Coordinates of C-alpha atoms and ligand atoms in Angstrom, one line a residue:
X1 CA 104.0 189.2 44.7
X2 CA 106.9 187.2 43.5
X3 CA 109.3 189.2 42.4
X4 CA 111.2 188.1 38.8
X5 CA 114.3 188.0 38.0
X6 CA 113.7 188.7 34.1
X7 CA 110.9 191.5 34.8
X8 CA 109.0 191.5 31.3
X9 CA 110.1 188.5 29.5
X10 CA 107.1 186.8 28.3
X11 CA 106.8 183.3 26.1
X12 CA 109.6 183.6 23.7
X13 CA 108.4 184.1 20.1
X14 CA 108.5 180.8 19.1
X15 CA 106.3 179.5 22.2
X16 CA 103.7 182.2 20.3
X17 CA 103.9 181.7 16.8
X18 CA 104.2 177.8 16.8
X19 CA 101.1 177.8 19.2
X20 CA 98.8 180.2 17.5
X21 CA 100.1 178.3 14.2
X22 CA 98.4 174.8 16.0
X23 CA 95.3 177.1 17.2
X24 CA 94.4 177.9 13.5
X25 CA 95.9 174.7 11.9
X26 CA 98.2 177.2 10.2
X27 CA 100.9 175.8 7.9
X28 CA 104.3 176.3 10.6
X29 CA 106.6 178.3 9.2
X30 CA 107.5 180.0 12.6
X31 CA 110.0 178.0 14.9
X32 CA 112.6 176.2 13.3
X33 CA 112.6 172.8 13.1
X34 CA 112.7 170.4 10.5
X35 CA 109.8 168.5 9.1
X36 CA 111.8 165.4 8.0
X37 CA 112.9 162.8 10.1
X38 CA 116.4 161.7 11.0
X39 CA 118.5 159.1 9.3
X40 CA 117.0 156.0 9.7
X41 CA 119.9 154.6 11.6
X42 CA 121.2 157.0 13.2
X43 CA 117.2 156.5 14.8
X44 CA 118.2 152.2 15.0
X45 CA 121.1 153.1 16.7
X46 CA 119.5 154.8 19.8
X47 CA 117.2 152.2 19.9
X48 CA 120.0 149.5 20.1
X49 CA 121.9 151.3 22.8
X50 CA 118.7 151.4 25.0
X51 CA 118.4 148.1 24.3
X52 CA 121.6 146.9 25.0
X53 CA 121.4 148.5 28.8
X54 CA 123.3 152.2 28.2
X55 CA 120.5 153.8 30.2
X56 CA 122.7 155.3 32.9
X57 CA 124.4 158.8 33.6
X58 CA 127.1 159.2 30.9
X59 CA 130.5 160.9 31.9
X60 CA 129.7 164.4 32.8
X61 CA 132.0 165.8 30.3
X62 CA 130.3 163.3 27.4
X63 CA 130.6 159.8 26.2
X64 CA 134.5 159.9 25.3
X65 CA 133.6 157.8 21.7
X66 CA 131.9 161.1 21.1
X67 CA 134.1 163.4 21.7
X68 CA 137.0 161.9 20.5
X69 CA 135.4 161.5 17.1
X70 CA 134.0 165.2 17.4
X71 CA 137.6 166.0 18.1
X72 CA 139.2 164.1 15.2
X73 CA 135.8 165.8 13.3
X74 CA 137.2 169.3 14.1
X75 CA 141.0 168.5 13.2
X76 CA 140.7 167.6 9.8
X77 CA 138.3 170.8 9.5
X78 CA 141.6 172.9 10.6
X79 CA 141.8 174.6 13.7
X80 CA 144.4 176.8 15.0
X81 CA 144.9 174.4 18.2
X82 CA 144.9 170.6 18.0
X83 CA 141.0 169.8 19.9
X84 CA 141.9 166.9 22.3
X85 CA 138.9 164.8 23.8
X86 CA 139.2 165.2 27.4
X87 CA 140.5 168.9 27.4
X88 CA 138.0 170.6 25.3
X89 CA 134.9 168.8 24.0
X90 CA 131.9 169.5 26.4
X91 CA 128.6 167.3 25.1
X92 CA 125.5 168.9 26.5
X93 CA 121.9 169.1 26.3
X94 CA 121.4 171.1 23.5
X95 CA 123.2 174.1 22.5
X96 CA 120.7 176.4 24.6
X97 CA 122.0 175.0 27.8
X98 CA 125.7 175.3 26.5
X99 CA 125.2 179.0 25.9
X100 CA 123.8 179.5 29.4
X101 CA 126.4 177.5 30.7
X102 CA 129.1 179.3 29.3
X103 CA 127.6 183.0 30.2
X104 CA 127.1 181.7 34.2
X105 CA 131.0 180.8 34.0
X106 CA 132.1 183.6 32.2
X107 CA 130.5 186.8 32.8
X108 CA 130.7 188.2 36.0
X109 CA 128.1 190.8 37.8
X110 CA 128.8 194.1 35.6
X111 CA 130.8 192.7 32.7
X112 CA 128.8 193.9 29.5
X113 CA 128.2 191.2 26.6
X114 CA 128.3 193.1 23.2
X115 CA 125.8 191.3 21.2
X116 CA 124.8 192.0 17.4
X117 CA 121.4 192.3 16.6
X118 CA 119.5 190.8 15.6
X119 CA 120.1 188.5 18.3
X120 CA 119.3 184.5 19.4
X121 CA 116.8 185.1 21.9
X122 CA 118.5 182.7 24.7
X123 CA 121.7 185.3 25.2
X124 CA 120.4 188.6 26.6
X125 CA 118.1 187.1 29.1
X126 CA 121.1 184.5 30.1
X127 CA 123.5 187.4 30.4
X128 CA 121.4 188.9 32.5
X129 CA 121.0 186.1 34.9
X130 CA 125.0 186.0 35.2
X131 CA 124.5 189.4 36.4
X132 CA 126.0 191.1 33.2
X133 CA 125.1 193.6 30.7
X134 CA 124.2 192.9 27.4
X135 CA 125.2 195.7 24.7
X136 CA 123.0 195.6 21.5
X137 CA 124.9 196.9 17.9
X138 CA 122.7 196.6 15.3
X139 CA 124.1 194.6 12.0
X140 CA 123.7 197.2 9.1
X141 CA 120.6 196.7 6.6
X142 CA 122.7 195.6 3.9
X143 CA 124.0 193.0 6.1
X144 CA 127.5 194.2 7.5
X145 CA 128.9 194.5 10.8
X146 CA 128.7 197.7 12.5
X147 CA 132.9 197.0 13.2
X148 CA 133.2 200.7 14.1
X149 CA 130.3 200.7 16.7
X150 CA 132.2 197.9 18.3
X151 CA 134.9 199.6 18.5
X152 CA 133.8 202.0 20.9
X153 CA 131.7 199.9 22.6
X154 CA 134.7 198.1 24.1
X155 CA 135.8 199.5 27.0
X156 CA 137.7 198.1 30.3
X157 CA 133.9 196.0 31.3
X158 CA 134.0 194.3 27.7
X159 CA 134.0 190.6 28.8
X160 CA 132.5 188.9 25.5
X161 CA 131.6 189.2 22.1
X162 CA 128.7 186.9 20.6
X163 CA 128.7 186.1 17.6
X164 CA 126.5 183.8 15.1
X165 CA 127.4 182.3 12.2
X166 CA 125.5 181.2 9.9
X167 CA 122.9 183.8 11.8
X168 CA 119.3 183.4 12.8
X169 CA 117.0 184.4 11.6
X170 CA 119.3 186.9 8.4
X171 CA 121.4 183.7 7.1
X172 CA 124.3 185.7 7.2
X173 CA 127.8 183.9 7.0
X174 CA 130.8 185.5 8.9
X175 CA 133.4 185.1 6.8
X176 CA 137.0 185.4 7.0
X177 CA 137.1 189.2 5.9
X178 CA 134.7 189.6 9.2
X179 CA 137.0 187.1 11.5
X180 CA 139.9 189.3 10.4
X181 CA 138.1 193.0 11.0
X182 CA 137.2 191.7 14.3
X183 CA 140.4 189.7 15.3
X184 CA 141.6 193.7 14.7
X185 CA 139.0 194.9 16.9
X186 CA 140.0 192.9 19.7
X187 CA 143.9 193.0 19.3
X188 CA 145.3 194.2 22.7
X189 CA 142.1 193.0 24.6
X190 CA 141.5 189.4 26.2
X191 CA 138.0 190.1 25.4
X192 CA 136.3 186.6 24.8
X193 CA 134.4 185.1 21.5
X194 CA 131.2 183.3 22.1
X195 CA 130.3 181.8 18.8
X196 CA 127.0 180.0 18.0
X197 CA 127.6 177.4 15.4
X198 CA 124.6 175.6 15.3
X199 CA 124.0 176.1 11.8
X200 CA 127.6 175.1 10.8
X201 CA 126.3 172.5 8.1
X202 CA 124.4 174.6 6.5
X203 CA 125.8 177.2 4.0
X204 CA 125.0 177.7 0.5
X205 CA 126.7 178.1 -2.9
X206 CA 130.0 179.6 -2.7
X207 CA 129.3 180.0 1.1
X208 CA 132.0 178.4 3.4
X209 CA 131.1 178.0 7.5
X210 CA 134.3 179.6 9.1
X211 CA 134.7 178.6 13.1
X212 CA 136.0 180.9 15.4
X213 CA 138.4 178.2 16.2
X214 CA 140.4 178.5 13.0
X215 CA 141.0 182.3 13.6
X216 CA 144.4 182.7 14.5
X217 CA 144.1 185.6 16.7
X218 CA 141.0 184.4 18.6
X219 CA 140.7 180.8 19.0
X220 CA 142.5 180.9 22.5
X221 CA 140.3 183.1 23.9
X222 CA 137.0 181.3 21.8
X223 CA 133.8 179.2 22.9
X224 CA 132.4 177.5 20.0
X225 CA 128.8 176.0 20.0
X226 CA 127.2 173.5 18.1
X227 CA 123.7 171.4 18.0
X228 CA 122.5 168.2 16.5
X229 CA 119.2 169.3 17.2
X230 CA 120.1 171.0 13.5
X231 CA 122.9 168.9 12.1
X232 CA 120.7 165.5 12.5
X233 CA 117.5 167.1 12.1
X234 CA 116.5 166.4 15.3
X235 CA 115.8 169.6 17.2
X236 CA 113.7 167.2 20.2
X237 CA 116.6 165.3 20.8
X238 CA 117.9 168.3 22.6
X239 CA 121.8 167.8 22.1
X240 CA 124.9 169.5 21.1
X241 CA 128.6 170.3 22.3
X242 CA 130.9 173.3 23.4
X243 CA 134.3 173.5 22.2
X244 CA 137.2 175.6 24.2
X245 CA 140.7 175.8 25.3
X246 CA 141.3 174.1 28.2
X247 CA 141.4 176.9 30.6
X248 CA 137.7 178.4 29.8
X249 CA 136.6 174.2 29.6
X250 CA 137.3 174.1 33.3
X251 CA 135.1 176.7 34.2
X252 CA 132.3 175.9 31.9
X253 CA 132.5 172.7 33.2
X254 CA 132.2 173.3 36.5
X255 CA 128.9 175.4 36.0
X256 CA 127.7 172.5 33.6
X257 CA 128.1 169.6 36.4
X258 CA 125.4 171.3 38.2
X259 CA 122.9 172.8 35.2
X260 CA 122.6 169.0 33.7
X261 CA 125.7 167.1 34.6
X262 CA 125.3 164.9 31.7
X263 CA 123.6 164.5 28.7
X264 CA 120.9 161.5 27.6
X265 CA 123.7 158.5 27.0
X266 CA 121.5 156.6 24.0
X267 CA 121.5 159.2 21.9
X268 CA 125.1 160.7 22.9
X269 CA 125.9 156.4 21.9
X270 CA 124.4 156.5 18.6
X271 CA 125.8 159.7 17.6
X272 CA 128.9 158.7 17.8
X273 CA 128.6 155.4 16.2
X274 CA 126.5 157.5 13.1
X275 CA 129.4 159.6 12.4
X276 CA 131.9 157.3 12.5
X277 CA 130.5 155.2 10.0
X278 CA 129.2 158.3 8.0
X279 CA 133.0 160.5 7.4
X280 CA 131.1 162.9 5.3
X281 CA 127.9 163.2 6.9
X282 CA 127.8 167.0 7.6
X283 CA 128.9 167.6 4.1
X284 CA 125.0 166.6 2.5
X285 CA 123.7 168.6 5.2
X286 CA 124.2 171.6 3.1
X287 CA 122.7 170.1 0.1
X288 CA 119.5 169.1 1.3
X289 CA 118.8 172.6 2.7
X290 CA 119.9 174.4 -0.1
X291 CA 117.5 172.1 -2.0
X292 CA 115.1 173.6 0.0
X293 CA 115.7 177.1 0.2
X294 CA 116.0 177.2 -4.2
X295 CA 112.3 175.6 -3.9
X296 CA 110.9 178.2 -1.3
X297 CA 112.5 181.2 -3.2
X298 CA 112.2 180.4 -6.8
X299 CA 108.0 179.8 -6.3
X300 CA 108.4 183.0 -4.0
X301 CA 109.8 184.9 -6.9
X302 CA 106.5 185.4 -8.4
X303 CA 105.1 186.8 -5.2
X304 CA 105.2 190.6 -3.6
X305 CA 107.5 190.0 -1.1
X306 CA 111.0 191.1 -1.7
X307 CA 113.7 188.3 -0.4
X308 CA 116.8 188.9 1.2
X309 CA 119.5 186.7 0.6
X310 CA 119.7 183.6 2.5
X311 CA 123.7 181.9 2.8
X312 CA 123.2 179.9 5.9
X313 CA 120.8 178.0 8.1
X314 CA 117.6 177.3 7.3
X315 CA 116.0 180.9 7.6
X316 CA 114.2 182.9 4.4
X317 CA 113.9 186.9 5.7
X318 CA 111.1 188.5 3.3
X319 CA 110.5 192.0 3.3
X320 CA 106.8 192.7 2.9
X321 CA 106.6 196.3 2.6
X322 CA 105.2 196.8 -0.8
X323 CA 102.4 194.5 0.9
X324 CA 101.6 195.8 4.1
X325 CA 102.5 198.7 6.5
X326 CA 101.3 196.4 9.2
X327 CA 104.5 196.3 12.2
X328 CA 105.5 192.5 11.8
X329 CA 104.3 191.1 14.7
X330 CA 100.7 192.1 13.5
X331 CA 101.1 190.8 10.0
X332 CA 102.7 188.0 11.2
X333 CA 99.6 187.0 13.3
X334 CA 97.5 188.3 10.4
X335 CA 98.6 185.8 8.1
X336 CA 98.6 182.8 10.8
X337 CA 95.4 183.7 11.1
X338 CA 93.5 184.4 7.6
X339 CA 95.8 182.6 5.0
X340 CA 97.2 179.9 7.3
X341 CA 101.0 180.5 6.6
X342 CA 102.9 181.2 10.6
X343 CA 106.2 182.7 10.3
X344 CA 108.3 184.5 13.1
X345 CA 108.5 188.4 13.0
X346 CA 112.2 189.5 12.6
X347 CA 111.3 192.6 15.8
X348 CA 111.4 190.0 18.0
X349 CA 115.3 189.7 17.8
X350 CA 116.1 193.4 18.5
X351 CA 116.3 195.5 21.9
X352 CA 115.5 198.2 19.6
X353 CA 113.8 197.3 16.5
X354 CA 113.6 199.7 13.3
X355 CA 110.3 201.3 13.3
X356 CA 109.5 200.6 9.4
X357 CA 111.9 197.2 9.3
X358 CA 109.0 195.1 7.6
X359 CA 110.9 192.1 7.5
X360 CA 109.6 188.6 8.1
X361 CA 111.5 185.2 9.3
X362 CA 110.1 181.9 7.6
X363 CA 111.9 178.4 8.3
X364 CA 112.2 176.3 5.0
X365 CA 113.5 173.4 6.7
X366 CA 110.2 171.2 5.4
X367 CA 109.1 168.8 3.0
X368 CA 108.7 170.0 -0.6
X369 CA 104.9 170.0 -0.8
X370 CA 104.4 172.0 2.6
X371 CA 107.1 174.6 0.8
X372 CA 104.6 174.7 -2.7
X373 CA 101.3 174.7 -0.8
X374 CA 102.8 177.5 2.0
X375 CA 104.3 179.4 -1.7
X376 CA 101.4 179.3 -3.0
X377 CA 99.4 180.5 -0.4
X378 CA 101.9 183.5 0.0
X379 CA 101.5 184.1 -3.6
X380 CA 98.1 185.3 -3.3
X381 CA 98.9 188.6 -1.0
Ligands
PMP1 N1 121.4 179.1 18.7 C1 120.7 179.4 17.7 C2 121.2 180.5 16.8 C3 119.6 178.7 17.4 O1 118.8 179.0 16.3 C4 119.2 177.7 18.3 C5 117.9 176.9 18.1 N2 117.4 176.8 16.9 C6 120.0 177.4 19.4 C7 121.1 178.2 19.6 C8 119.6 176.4 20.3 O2 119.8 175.1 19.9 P1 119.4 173.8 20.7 O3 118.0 173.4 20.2 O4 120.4 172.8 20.4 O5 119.3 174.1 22.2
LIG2 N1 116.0 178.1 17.3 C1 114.6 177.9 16.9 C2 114.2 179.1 16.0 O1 115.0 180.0 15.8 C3 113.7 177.9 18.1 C4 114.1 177.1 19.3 C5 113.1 177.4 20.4 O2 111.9 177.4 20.2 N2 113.7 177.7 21.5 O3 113.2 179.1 15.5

C-alpha cells in the first residue's frame, strides 16, 4: 500500500459539490467562479500575443511590463514600502500555487501556522507538506477575531499568521481596527503575515479592502496574495501574483523556480497591456458584484433562510436553521439533489466545525437570471 502524505484528504469540497451539481443538472451555486465572461479585450489581447509569436517561457519572476505596472498599481494604492518591479512582484500560476509556494519557503518542519477558521482549504494541507503545524482559532459567530486566543497561541514555534481578507466563504473585511489589534498581537515577535487578497476588488458599501502591506507594523514581515482568476473573472486562466519585501521574495522565489518557474506568457502579455489602458479597472470590479449580491439577497429576503452579512468577495452565507436540522453537508446534497440549487456547506472550512452551525456558502458571482431562477427555487423551502 502506498503510503500518503495527506492521510484522509479526499476531493476538496468543491471537486464534490460542482460535480454532483453537473450529475443532477443542478443550478451551481457551489465553487466559485464567475458565470460571465472576461472583458472582451482583455480576451483580443491574449489572442494577439499568441499570435504575434509570445509563446515561450516568460521570465521566471514574470513578464516585467506586468509587474512594473502591478507595482505602480500598488503605489498609488499606498503602501508602507515603495513595491519595486524586480524586488518584490512574483507573477504565478494562480494564487493556489503562490500560497503553496510561500508555505514550502517559509515554514520549516515544526513551525506552527495559526490559521482562522473558517479557513481556504489550500493552507492546512500545504502547511502540512512544509512539515509545519497548522493551529486552528475559530472567528467568533458574530464575526470577530478571536484576538485573545491568538494571543496565547503564539509561542516561540509561531512562524505565520494567515489571514484572509475579504474572507471566503463569511465576506468578512479586515479592517484597520483588526490590522491594528493584530499589529499589537505580534509586536515584539517577527512572526510573519500571510495575507490572501484574492478578493481585493471586491468589497461593498462603506467597505474598504485594507492590504497587509499598508500596515505599518507588518508590511516588512508580510506576503500579500492576489488572483486574476477573480479580479478578471477568469478563474481558468489560473493566474495571480505574490507581493513581499525583498528578503522573503528571494526565498519564495527560489521554491517558485522549481513548482512552475513561470507563468503562461499570453495571458501574463495581455494583462498587462489591459490594465494599462484601463487605470481604473479594479475600481468597477466592486460594482458589478455588489450588483449582484443586492439581487441574490433582496429576492432571498422573502425566503426562510436567515442571511449573514456579506462585505466582500462574492460569497452569500445563509443560515438555514429555521429550515432544517439537517448537518450541512447533507442539506447541502439535499438540495443539489431535489430542488436543483448546489451550494458549498460552510463545515467544510473548519478542523472543528460547530455541531449545530447550519450555515450554507452560495457564490453569487452569476448572471442575473441564474440568481432569480436559483432565488426562486430557494424560496420554495
Ligand atoms: N484563496 C482564496 C481565499 C480563494 O477563494 C481562492 C480561489 N477561489 C484562492 C485562494 C485560489 O485562487 P486561484 O484560483 O488564483 O488559485
Ligand atoms: N476558491 C473557489 C471557491 O472557494 C474554489 C477553487 C477551487 O475549486 N479550488 O469556491
Amino acid at each position: 500500500m502506498q503510503v500518503s502524505k495527506l492521510p484522509g484528504q479526499g476531493a476538496s469540497i468543491f471537486t464534490v459539490m460542482s460535480a454532483l451539481a453537473a450529475k443532477h443538472n443542478a443550478i451551481n451555486l457551489s465553487q466559485g467562479f464567475p458565470e460571465f465572461n472576461p472583458d472582451p479585450t482583455l480576451v483580443e489581447s491574449v489572442h494577439r500575443a499568441m499570435k504575434n509569436g509570445l509563446n515561450q517561457y516568460s521570465p521566471m519572476a514574470g513578464q516585467l511590463s506586468l509587474r512594473q505596472v502591478l507595482a505602480d498599481r500598488q503605489n498609488s494604492w499606498g503602501r508602507v514600502f515603495s513595491i519595486d518591479a524586480d524586488k518584490h512582484i512574483t507573477i504565478v500560476p494562480g494564487a493556489t500555487a503562490g500560497l503553496f509556494s510561500v508555505f514550502q519557503a517559509l515554514v520549516m518542519s515544526g513551525d506552527e501556522v495559526i490559521l482562522f477558521d473558517p479557513s481556504y482549504d489550500c493552507y492546512a494541507p500545504s502547511i502540512v507538506l512544509a512539515g509545519g503545524v497548522p493551529v486552528r482559532l475559530s472567528i467568533n459567530p458574530d464575526g470577530s477575531y478571536p484576538f485573545d486566543a491568538l494571543k496565547h497561541a503564539i509561542n516561540a514555534k509561531t512562524k505565520m499568521v494567515v489571514v484572509n481578507t475579504p474572507h471566503n466563504p463569511l465576506g468578512l473585511v479586515f479592517g484597520r481596527a483588526q490590522w491594528a489589534a493584530l499589529s499589537q498581537v505580534l509586536t515584539d515577535t517577527s512572526v510573519i503575515v500571510l495575507s490572501d487578497e484574492v478578493y481585493e476588488h471586491m468589497v461593498f458599501d462603506e467597505s474598504e479592502h485594507v492590504s497587509v502591506l499598508q500596515v505599518p507594523e507588518l508590511a516588512h514581515r508580510a506576503v500579500a496574495i492576489s488572483s486574476f482568476g477573480k479580479t478578471f473573472h477568469a478563474t481558468g486562466w489560473k493566474l495571480g501574483y505574490v507581493t513581499a519585501p525583498e528578503n522573503l521574495t528571494h526565498e519564495i522565489r527560489k521554491i517558485y523556480q522549481f513548482l512552475a518557474f513561470a507563468a503562461n506568457t499570453p495571458m501574463q502579455i495581455a494583462a498587462a497591456e489591459f490594465l494599462s489602458s484601463n487605470p481604473r479597472y479594479e475600481k468597477s470590479v466592486s460594482t458589478v458584484m455588489q450588483q449582484k449580491r443586492d439581487l441574490f439577497v433582496d429576492r432571498l429576503h422573502k425566503s426562510r433562510f436567515r442571511l449573514l452579512p456579506c462585505a466582500g468577495a462574492y460569497f452569500q452565507i445563509v443560515d438555514y436553521s429555521d429550515i432544517s436540522d439537517r448537518p450541512d453537508l447533507d442539506f447541502a446534497i439535499h438540495l443539489t439533489e431535489t430542488l436543483g440549487v448546489a451550494s458549498i456547506p460552510v463545515s467544510a472550512f473548519y478542523e472543528n466545525p460547530h455541531p449545530n452551525q447550519r450555515w450554507l456558502r452560495f457564490c453569487f458571482a452569476k448572471n442575473d437570471e441564474t440568481l432569480l431562477k436559483s432565488t426562486e427555487l430557494l424560496c420554495q423551502l
